[in-house]
PDB file of C-alpha atoms in Angstrom:
ATOM      1  CA  UNK A 176      28.955 -22.557 -24.808  1.00  0.00           C
ATOM      2  CA  UNK A 177      30.949 -20.671 -22.947  1.00  0.00           C
ATOM      3  CA  UNK A 178      28.944 -19.069 -19.960  1.00  0.00           C
ATOM      4  CA  UNK A 179      29.449 -16.031 -19.108  1.00  0.00           C
ATOM      5  CA  UNK A 180      28.510 -14.576 -14.880  1.00  0.00           C
ATOM      6  CA  UNK A 181      28.595 -11.255 -13.289  1.00  0.00           C
ATOM      7  CA  UNK A 182      28.306  -9.643  -9.567  1.00  0.00           C
ATOM      8  CA  UNK A 183      27.685  -8.842  -7.866  1.00  0.00           C
ATOM      9  CA  UNK A 184      24.114  -8.485  -9.774  1.00  0.00           C
ATOM     10  CA  UNK A 185      22.903  -5.119  -8.898  1.00  0.00           C
ATOM     11  CA  UNK A 186      25.241  -1.933  -6.703  1.00  0.00           C
ATOM     12  CA  UNK A 187      24.410   0.946  -4.974  1.00  0.00           C
ATOM     13  CA  UNK A 188      27.116   3.753  -4.091  1.00  0.00           C
ATOM     14  CA  UNK A 189      28.148   7.197  -3.310  1.00  0.00           C
ATOM     15  CA  UNK A 190      29.412   9.880  -5.966  1.00  0.00           C
ATOM     16  CA  UNK A 191      33.255   9.700  -6.206  1.00  0.00           C
ATOM     17  CA  UNK A 192      32.604   6.198  -4.299  1.00  0.00           C
ATOM     18  CA  UNK A 193      35.598   3.620  -5.895  1.00  0.00           C
ATOM     19  CA  UNK A 194      33.182   0.847  -7.979  1.00  0.00           C
ATOM     20  CA  UNK A 195      34.849  -2.654  -8.534  1.00  0.00           C
ATOM     21  CA  UNK A 196      32.530  -5.421 -10.869  1.00  0.00           C
ATOM     22  CA  UNK A 197      33.516  -9.035 -11.806  1.00  0.00           C
ATOM     23  CA  UNK A 198      33.338 -11.599 -14.527  1.00  0.00           C
ATOM     24  CA  UNK A 199      33.084 -14.829 -14.768  1.00  0.00           C
ATOM     25  CA  UNK A 200      34.204 -16.994 -18.027  1.00  0.00           C
ATOM     26  CA  UNK A 201      33.512 -20.943 -17.941  1.00  0.00           C
ATOM     27  CA  UNK A 202      36.819 -21.373 -19.732  1.00  0.00           C
ATOM     28  CA  UNK A 203      39.769 -19.541 -20.781  1.00  0.00           C
ATOM     29  CA  UNK A 204      38.529 -16.455 -23.260  1.00  0.00           C
ATOM     30  CA  UNK A 205      42.549 -14.743 -23.006  1.00  0.00           C
ATOM     31  CA  UNK A 206      41.580 -10.904 -23.574  1.00  0.00           C
ATOM     32  CA  UNK A 207      38.648 -11.706 -25.338  1.00  0.00           C
ATOM     33  CA  UNK A 208      36.128  -9.370 -23.430  1.00  0.00           C
ATOM     34  CA  UNK A 209      34.497  -6.504 -23.937  1.00  0.00           C
ATOM     35  CA  UNK A 210      32.112  -4.088 -21.266  1.00  0.00           C
ATOM     36  CA  UNK A 211      29.053  -2.375 -22.159  1.00  0.00           C
ATOM     37  CA  UNK A 212      27.380   0.300 -20.696  1.00  0.00           C
ATOM     38  CA  UNK A 213      23.296   0.693 -20.929  1.00  0.00           C
ATOM     39  CA  UNK A 214      20.798   3.429 -19.928  1.00  0.00           C
ATOM     40  CA  UNK A 215      17.199   2.574 -19.351  1.00  0.00           C
ATOM     41  CA  UNK A 216      15.925   3.038 -23.688  1.00  0.00           C
ATOM     42  CA  UNK A 217      19.208   3.230 -24.974  1.00  0.00           C
ATOM     43  CA  UNK A 218      21.285   0.788 -26.774  1.00  0.00           C
ATOM     44  CA  UNK A 219      24.619  -0.754 -25.440  1.00  0.00           C
ATOM     45  CA  UNK A 220      27.715   1.309 -25.686  1.00  0.00           C
ATOM     46  CA  UNK A 221      30.939  -0.046 -25.258  1.00  0.00           C
ATOM     47  CA  UNK A 222      33.387   0.986 -22.626  1.00  0.00           C
ATOM     48  CA  UNK A 223      35.893  -1.202 -22.622  1.00  0.00           C
ATOM     49  CA  UNK A 224      37.520  -4.037 -25.490  1.00  0.00           C
ATOM     50  CA  UNK A 225      40.149  -6.438 -25.320  1.00  0.00           C
ATOM     51  CA  UNK A 226      39.784  -7.087 -21.705  1.00  0.00           C
ATOM     52  CA  UNK A 227      41.587  -3.572 -20.540  1.00  0.00           C
ATOM     53  CA  UNK A 228      41.495  -0.989 -24.021  1.00  0.00           C
ATOM     54  CA  UNK A 229      40.125   2.111 -23.137  1.00  0.00           C
ATOM     55  CA  UNK A 230      37.511   2.574 -26.283  1.00  0.00           C
ATOM     56  CA  UNK A 231      37.932   6.461 -27.708  1.00  0.00           C
ATOM     57  CA  UNK A 232      35.517   8.949 -26.471  1.00  0.00           C
ATOM     58  CA  UNK A 233      34.935   6.842 -22.484  1.00  0.00           C
ATOM     59  CA  UNK A 234      36.447   8.676 -20.050  1.00  0.00           C
ATOM     60  CA  UNK A 235      38.922   7.527 -17.861  1.00  0.00           C
ATOM     61  CA  UNK A 236      38.048   6.561 -14.963  1.00  0.00           C
ATOM     62  CA  UNK A 237      36.942   3.351 -16.237  1.00  0.00           C
ATOM     63  CA  UNK A 238      39.104   0.849 -16.840  1.00  0.00           C
ATOM     64  CA  UNK A 239      39.224  -3.258 -17.544  1.00  0.00           C
ATOM     65  CA  UNK A 240      42.309  -6.255 -16.208  1.00  0.00           C
ATOM     66  CA  UNK A 241      42.047  -9.301 -16.224  1.00  0.00           C
ATOM     67  CA  UNK A 242      42.871 -12.440 -18.256  1.00  0.00           C
ATOM     68  CA  UNK A 243      41.841 -15.927 -18.976  1.00  0.00           C
ATOM     69  CA  UNK A 244      38.905 -16.692 -16.527  1.00  0.00           C
ATOM     70  CA  UNK A 245      38.419 -13.092 -14.513  1.00  0.00           C
ATOM     71  CA  UNK A 246      38.310  -9.810 -15.233  1.00  0.00           C
ATOM     72  CA  UNK A 247      37.249  -6.708 -14.042  1.00  0.00           C
ATOM     73  CA  UNK A 248      35.681  -3.160 -14.724  1.00  0.00           C
ATOM     74  CA  UNK A 249      36.398  -0.533 -12.636  1.00  0.00           C
ATOM     75  CA  UNK A 250      34.552   2.808 -12.267  1.00  0.00           C
ATOM     76  CA  UNK A 251      37.453   4.729 -10.217  1.00  0.00           C
ATOM     77  CA  UNK A 252      34.825   8.224  -9.163  1.00  0.00           C
ATOM     78  CA  UNK A 253      31.435   7.156  -9.421  1.00  0.00           C
ATOM     79  CA  UNK A 254      29.549  10.020 -11.762  1.00  0.00           C
ATOM     80  CA  UNK A 255      25.871  10.214 -11.612  1.00  0.00           C
ATOM     81  CA  UNK A 256      25.572   9.816 -15.610  1.00  0.00           C
ATOM     82  CA  UNK A 257      27.144   6.113 -14.456  1.00  0.00           C
ATOM     83  CA  UNK A 258      24.013   4.663 -13.571  1.00  0.00           C
ATOM     84  CA  UNK A 259      22.398   2.355 -15.676  1.00  0.00           C
ATOM     85  CA  UNK A 260      23.482  -1.848 -16.036  1.00  0.00           C
ATOM     86  CA  UNK A 261      26.660  -3.028 -17.081  1.00  0.00           C
ATOM     87  CA  UNK A 262      27.799  -5.943 -19.221  1.00  0.00           C
ATOM     88  CA  UNK A 263      30.584  -7.874 -20.297  1.00  0.00           C
ATOM     89  CA  UNK A 264      30.693 -10.228 -23.454  1.00  0.00           C
ATOM     90  CA  UNK A 265      33.442 -12.622 -24.280  1.00  0.00           C
ATOM     91  CA  UNK A 266      34.488 -13.079 -28.381  1.00  0.00           C
ATOM     92  CA  UNK A 267      36.811 -15.717 -27.950  1.00  0.00           C
ATOM     93  CA  UNK A 268      34.316 -18.241 -30.038  1.00  0.00           C
ATOM     94  CA  UNK A 269      30.983 -18.184 -30.878  1.00  0.00           C
ATOM     95  CA  UNK A 270      27.886 -18.326 -29.995  1.00  0.00           C
ATOM     96  CA  UNK A 271      29.267 -14.869 -28.449  1.00  0.00           C
ATOM     97  CA  UNK A 272      27.918 -14.763 -25.073  1.00  0.00           C
ATOM     98  CA  UNK A 273      27.328 -12.506 -22.364  1.00  0.00           C
ATOM     99  CA  UNK A 274      27.018 -11.543 -18.833  1.00  0.00           C
ATOM    100  CA  UNK A 275      24.177 -10.904 -16.946  1.00  0.00           C
ATOM    101  CA  UNK A 276      24.806  -7.358 -16.052  1.00  0.00           C
ATOM    102  CA  UNK A 277      25.014  -5.656 -13.333  1.00  0.00           C
ATOM    103  CA  UNK A 278      22.765  -2.872 -12.294  1.00  0.00           C
ATOM    104  CA  UNK A 279      24.806   0.277 -10.654  1.00  0.00           C
ATOM    105  CA  UNK A 280      22.677   3.040  -9.079  1.00  0.00           C
ATOM    106  CA  UNK A 281      23.679   6.073  -6.511  1.00  0.00           C
ATOM    107  CA  UNK A 282      23.300   6.315  -3.036  1.00  0.00           C
TER     108      UNK A 282
ATOM    109  CA  UNK B 170      30.238   9.074 -38.627  1.00  0.00           C
ATOM    110  CA  UNK B 171      28.528   5.825 -38.948  1.00  0.00           C
ATOM    111  CA  UNK B 172      24.549   4.775 -38.537  1.00  0.00           C
ATOM    112  CA  UNK B 173      22.625   2.218 -38.325  1.00  0.00           C
ATOM    113  CA  UNK B 174      18.959   2.978 -38.524  1.00  0.00           C
ATOM    114  CA  UNK B 175      16.204  -0.129 -38.056  1.00  0.00           C
ATOM    115  CA  UNK B 176      12.362  -0.437 -38.795  1.00  0.00           C
ATOM    116  CA  UNK B 177       9.542   0.506 -36.595  1.00  0.00           C
ATOM    117  CA  UNK B 178       8.086  -1.476 -34.442  1.00  0.00           C
ATOM    118  CA  UNK B 179       6.319  -4.967 -35.096  1.00  0.00           C
ATOM    119  CA  UNK B 180       2.983  -6.924 -33.519  1.00  0.00           C
ATOM    120  CA  UNK B 181       3.392  -9.967 -34.651  1.00  0.00           C
ATOM    121  CA  UNK B 182       0.768 -13.421 -33.616  1.00  0.00           C
ATOM    122  CA  UNK B 183       2.539 -16.298 -32.856  1.00  0.00           C
ATOM    123  CA  UNK B 184       3.571 -18.842 -35.763  1.00  0.00           C
ATOM    124  CA  UNK B 185       3.644 -15.627 -37.794  1.00  0.00           C
ATOM    125  CA  UNK B 186       7.067 -14.124 -38.922  1.00  0.00           C
ATOM    126  CA  UNK B 187       8.649 -10.775 -38.666  1.00  0.00           C
ATOM    127  CA  UNK B 188      11.200  -9.097 -40.812  1.00  0.00           C
ATOM    128  CA  UNK B 189      13.679  -6.133 -38.958  1.00  0.00           C
ATOM    129  CA  UNK B 190      15.834  -3.965 -41.385  1.00  0.00           C
ATOM    130  CA  UNK B 191      18.844  -1.897 -39.962  1.00  0.00           C
ATOM    131  CA  UNK B 192      20.333   0.554 -42.489  1.00  0.00           C
ATOM    132  CA  UNK B 193      23.679   1.451 -42.481  1.00  0.00           C
ATOM    133  CA  UNK B 194      25.101   4.674 -43.555  1.00  0.00           C
ATOM    134  CA  UNK B 195      28.351   6.386 -42.955  1.00  0.00           C
ATOM    135  CA  UNK B 196      30.924   3.974 -44.186  1.00  0.00           C
ATOM    136  CA  UNK B 197      31.287   1.188 -46.865  1.00  0.00           C
ATOM    137  CA  UNK B 198      28.716  -2.191 -45.719  1.00  0.00           C
ATOM    138  CA  UNK B 199      30.632  -4.524 -46.953  1.00  0.00           C
ATOM    139  CA  UNK B 200      34.002  -3.584 -44.936  1.00  0.00           C
ATOM    140  CA  UNK B 201      32.065  -4.790 -41.186  1.00  0.00           C
ATOM    141  CA  UNK B 202      30.167  -7.190 -39.814  1.00  0.00           C
ATOM    142  CA  UNK B 203      26.818  -6.890 -38.738  1.00  0.00           C
ATOM    143  CA  UNK B 204      25.593  -8.855 -35.554  1.00  0.00           C
ATOM    144  CA  UNK B 205      21.880  -9.502 -34.356  1.00  0.00           C
ATOM    145  CA  UNK B 206      21.386  -9.397 -30.540  1.00  0.00           C
ATOM    146  CA  UNK B 207      18.059  -9.344 -28.627  1.00  0.00           C
ATOM    147  CA  UNK B 208      17.168  -8.200 -25.345  1.00  0.00           C
ATOM    148  CA  UNK B 209      13.527  -9.328 -23.830  1.00  0.00           C
ATOM    149  CA  UNK B 210      11.707  -6.948 -21.447  1.00  0.00           C
ATOM    150  CA  UNK B 211      14.185  -6.423 -18.428  1.00  0.00           C
ATOM    151  CA  UNK B 212      16.643  -9.149 -19.158  1.00  0.00           C
ATOM    152  CA  UNK B 213      19.994  -9.480 -20.903  1.00  0.00           C
ATOM    153  CA  UNK B 214      21.285  -9.784 -24.450  1.00  0.00           C
ATOM    154  CA  UNK B 215      21.232 -12.704 -26.015  1.00  0.00           C
ATOM    155  CA  UNK B 216      23.174 -12.948 -29.906  1.00  0.00           C
ATOM    156  CA  UNK B 217      21.386 -14.447 -32.363  1.00  0.00           C
ATOM    157  CA  UNK B 218      23.856 -14.068 -35.407  1.00  0.00           C
ATOM    158  CA  UNK B 219      26.093 -12.674 -37.895  1.00  0.00           C
ATOM    159  CA  UNK B 220      26.015 -11.407 -41.701  1.00  0.00           C
ATOM    160  CA  UNK B 221      29.330 -10.368 -43.831  1.00  0.00           C
ATOM    161  CA  UNK B 222      27.941  -8.237 -45.613  1.00  0.00           C
ATOM    162  CA  UNK B 223      30.775  -8.903 -48.650  1.00  0.00           C
ATOM    163  CA  UNK B 224      29.560 -12.528 -49.735  1.00  0.00           C
ATOM    164  CA  UNK B 225      26.492 -12.544 -47.065  1.00  0.00           C
ATOM    165  CA  UNK B 226      27.972 -15.735 -45.315  1.00  0.00           C
ATOM    166  CA  UNK B 227      26.139 -16.238 -41.503  1.00  0.00           C
ATOM    167  CA  UNK B 228      26.264 -17.490 -38.532  1.00  0.00           C
ATOM    168  CA  UNK B 229      23.317 -18.238 -36.826  1.00  0.00           C
ATOM    169  CA  UNK B 230      22.768 -19.084 -32.622  1.00  0.00           C
ATOM    170  CA  UNK B 231      21.962 -22.808 -32.276  1.00  0.00           C
ATOM    171  CA  UNK B 232      19.381 -21.869 -30.454  1.00  0.00           C
ATOM    172  CA  UNK B 233      17.619 -19.854 -33.871  1.00  0.00           C
ATOM    173  CA  UNK B 234      18.531 -22.346 -36.172  1.00  0.00           C
ATOM    174  CA  UNK B 235      16.098 -23.032 -38.814  1.00  0.00           C
ATOM    175  CA  UNK B 236      13.866 -20.302 -37.650  1.00  0.00           C
ATOM    176  CA  UNK B 237      16.031 -17.247 -38.335  1.00  0.00           C
ATOM    177  CA  UNK B 238      17.762 -15.935 -41.554  1.00  0.00           C
ATOM    178  CA  UNK B 239      20.290 -13.202 -41.952  1.00  0.00           C
ATOM    179  CA  UNK B 240      21.008 -11.307 -45.243  1.00  0.00           C
ATOM    180  CA  UNK B 241      21.920  -8.418 -46.945  1.00  0.00           C
ATOM    181  CA  UNK B 242      21.110  -6.213 -49.509  1.00  0.00           C
ATOM    182  CA  UNK B 243      24.618  -4.234 -51.007  1.00  0.00           C
ATOM    183  CA  UNK B 244      22.667  -2.008 -53.335  1.00  0.00           C
ATOM    184  CA  UNK B 245      20.723  -0.479 -50.185  1.00  0.00           C
ATOM    185  CA  UNK B 246      23.672  -0.911 -47.242  1.00  0.00           C
ATOM    186  CA  UNK B 247      20.801  -2.266 -45.518  1.00  0.00           C
ATOM    187  CA  UNK B 248      20.774  -6.074 -43.693  1.00  0.00           C
ATOM    188  CA  UNK B 249      17.909  -8.019 -42.873  1.00  0.00           C
ATOM    189  CA  UNK B 250      16.944 -10.621 -39.677  1.00  0.00           C
ATOM    190  CA  UNK B 251      14.202 -12.755 -40.451  1.00  0.00           C
ATOM    191  CA  UNK B 252      12.251 -14.499 -37.690  1.00  0.00           C
ATOM    192  CA  UNK B 253       9.779 -17.529 -38.065  1.00  0.00           C
ATOM    193  CA  UNK B 254       7.160 -20.067 -36.028  1.00  0.00           C
ATOM    194  CA  UNK B 255       7.541 -16.583 -32.702  1.00  0.00           C
ATOM    195  CA  UNK B 256       6.825 -17.396 -29.902  1.00  0.00           C
ATOM    196  CA  UNK B 257       5.439 -15.496 -27.005  1.00  0.00           C
ATOM    197  CA  UNK B 258       8.783 -15.668 -25.512  1.00  0.00           C
ATOM    198  CA  UNK B 259      10.517 -14.139 -28.705  1.00  0.00           C
ATOM    199  CA  UNK B 260       9.340 -10.729 -27.518  1.00  0.00           C
ATOM    200  CA  UNK B 261      11.986  -8.615 -27.006  1.00  0.00           C
ATOM    201  CA  UNK B 262      13.796  -5.684 -28.527  1.00  0.00           C
ATOM    202  CA  UNK B 263      16.192  -6.822 -31.805  1.00  0.00           C
ATOM    203  CA  UNK B 264      19.184  -5.016 -32.274  1.00  0.00           C
ATOM    204  CA  UNK B 265      21.722  -4.748 -35.000  1.00  0.00           C
ATOM    205  CA  UNK B 266      25.082  -3.924 -34.261  1.00  0.00           C
ATOM    206  CA  UNK B 267      28.676  -3.186 -35.987  1.00  0.00           C
ATOM    207  CA  UNK B 268      31.940  -4.812 -35.591  1.00  0.00           C
ATOM    208  CA  UNK B 269      34.121  -1.933 -34.853  1.00  0.00           C
ATOM    209  CA  UNK B 270      36.940  -3.596 -36.795  1.00  0.00           C
ATOM    210  CA  UNK B 271      37.216  -3.669 -40.380  1.00  0.00           C
ATOM    211  CA  UNK B 272      36.765  -7.002 -42.015  1.00  0.00           C
ATOM    212  CA  UNK B 273      37.050  -9.068 -38.668  1.00  0.00           C
ATOM    213  CA  UNK B 274      34.522 -11.313 -37.964  1.00  0.00           C
ATOM    214  CA  UNK B 275      34.426 -10.966 -33.503  1.00  0.00           C
ATOM    215  CA  UNK B 276      34.839  -7.898 -31.228  1.00  0.00           C
ATOM    216  CA  UNK B 277      33.549  -5.249 -29.901  1.00  0.00           C
ATOM    217  CA  UNK B 278      30.026  -3.510 -31.233  1.00  0.00           C
ATOM    218  CA  UNK B 279      30.876   0.147 -31.718  1.00  0.00           C
ATOM    219  CA  UNK B 280      27.523   1.295 -33.762  1.00  0.00           C
ATOM    220  CA  UNK B 281      24.531   0.201 -33.418  1.00  0.00           C
ATOM    221  CA  UNK B 282      20.703   0.690 -33.896  1.00  0.00           C
ATOM    222  CA  UNK B 283      17.946   2.140 -32.275  1.00  0.00           C
ATOM    223  CA  UNK B 284      16.266  -1.433 -31.497  1.00  0.00           C
ATOM    224  CA  UNK B 285      13.270  -2.504 -32.528  1.00  0.00           C
ATOM    225  CA  UNK B 286      10.476  -3.762 -30.901  1.00  0.00           C
ATOM    226  CA  UNK B 287       8.647  -6.719 -31.398  1.00  0.00           C
ATOM    227  CA  UNK B 288       5.496  -7.765 -29.654  1.00  0.00           C
ATOM    228  CA  UNK B 289       3.965 -11.384 -29.825  1.00  0.00           C
ATOM    229  CA  UNK B 290       0.791 -11.615 -29.146  1.00  0.00           C
ATOM    230  CA  UNK B 291      -2.578 -13.157 -29.642  1.00  0.00           C
TER     231      UNK B 291
END
């Protein structure tokens, strides 16, 4: 199975800050990487698919980059509504696997 | 717009079997693969398996092999996930989710059910 790791496990930042979350795959997954945001009591919501394509309706302050084994989710200017947990997920191969998540809150 | 509506919360005893439904609307059921993902309390997301509603093909995660069964009822546009030999550690929220691209097995999940809480308790 492809193992996904994320860093940091949690972060606290101020409104307007640039936030970066890293995701690493245990083997080459090309660009088959999605990012999800999950708020308490809600299902996850896709933000980025194919490593760097913004899902329709998602604010442009979210962006994704990377390929192979190393990926990054960036929030260019953190907003209060961005608090939640962010997960990366690979779909290069079955079983689909998710990172352990990064919890973001406002300082 | 697509909508996935799951059945309500369940409480089961260890060793029992649970069956959760996921009724879709707003699109042709057979056009999009359905996956099941679970989330234990305070934990991350765990993939369980997938279903092709067009022909009923299923693929399961090895960790659930032998205990899980996923099926489709095309007459009601409903997917089902049945998990047997329940253990305390199966306590979780179970989600169905749709793959975003027509007839692709893998991809991103663009629509999710609201989740079904399963509590396994003696």
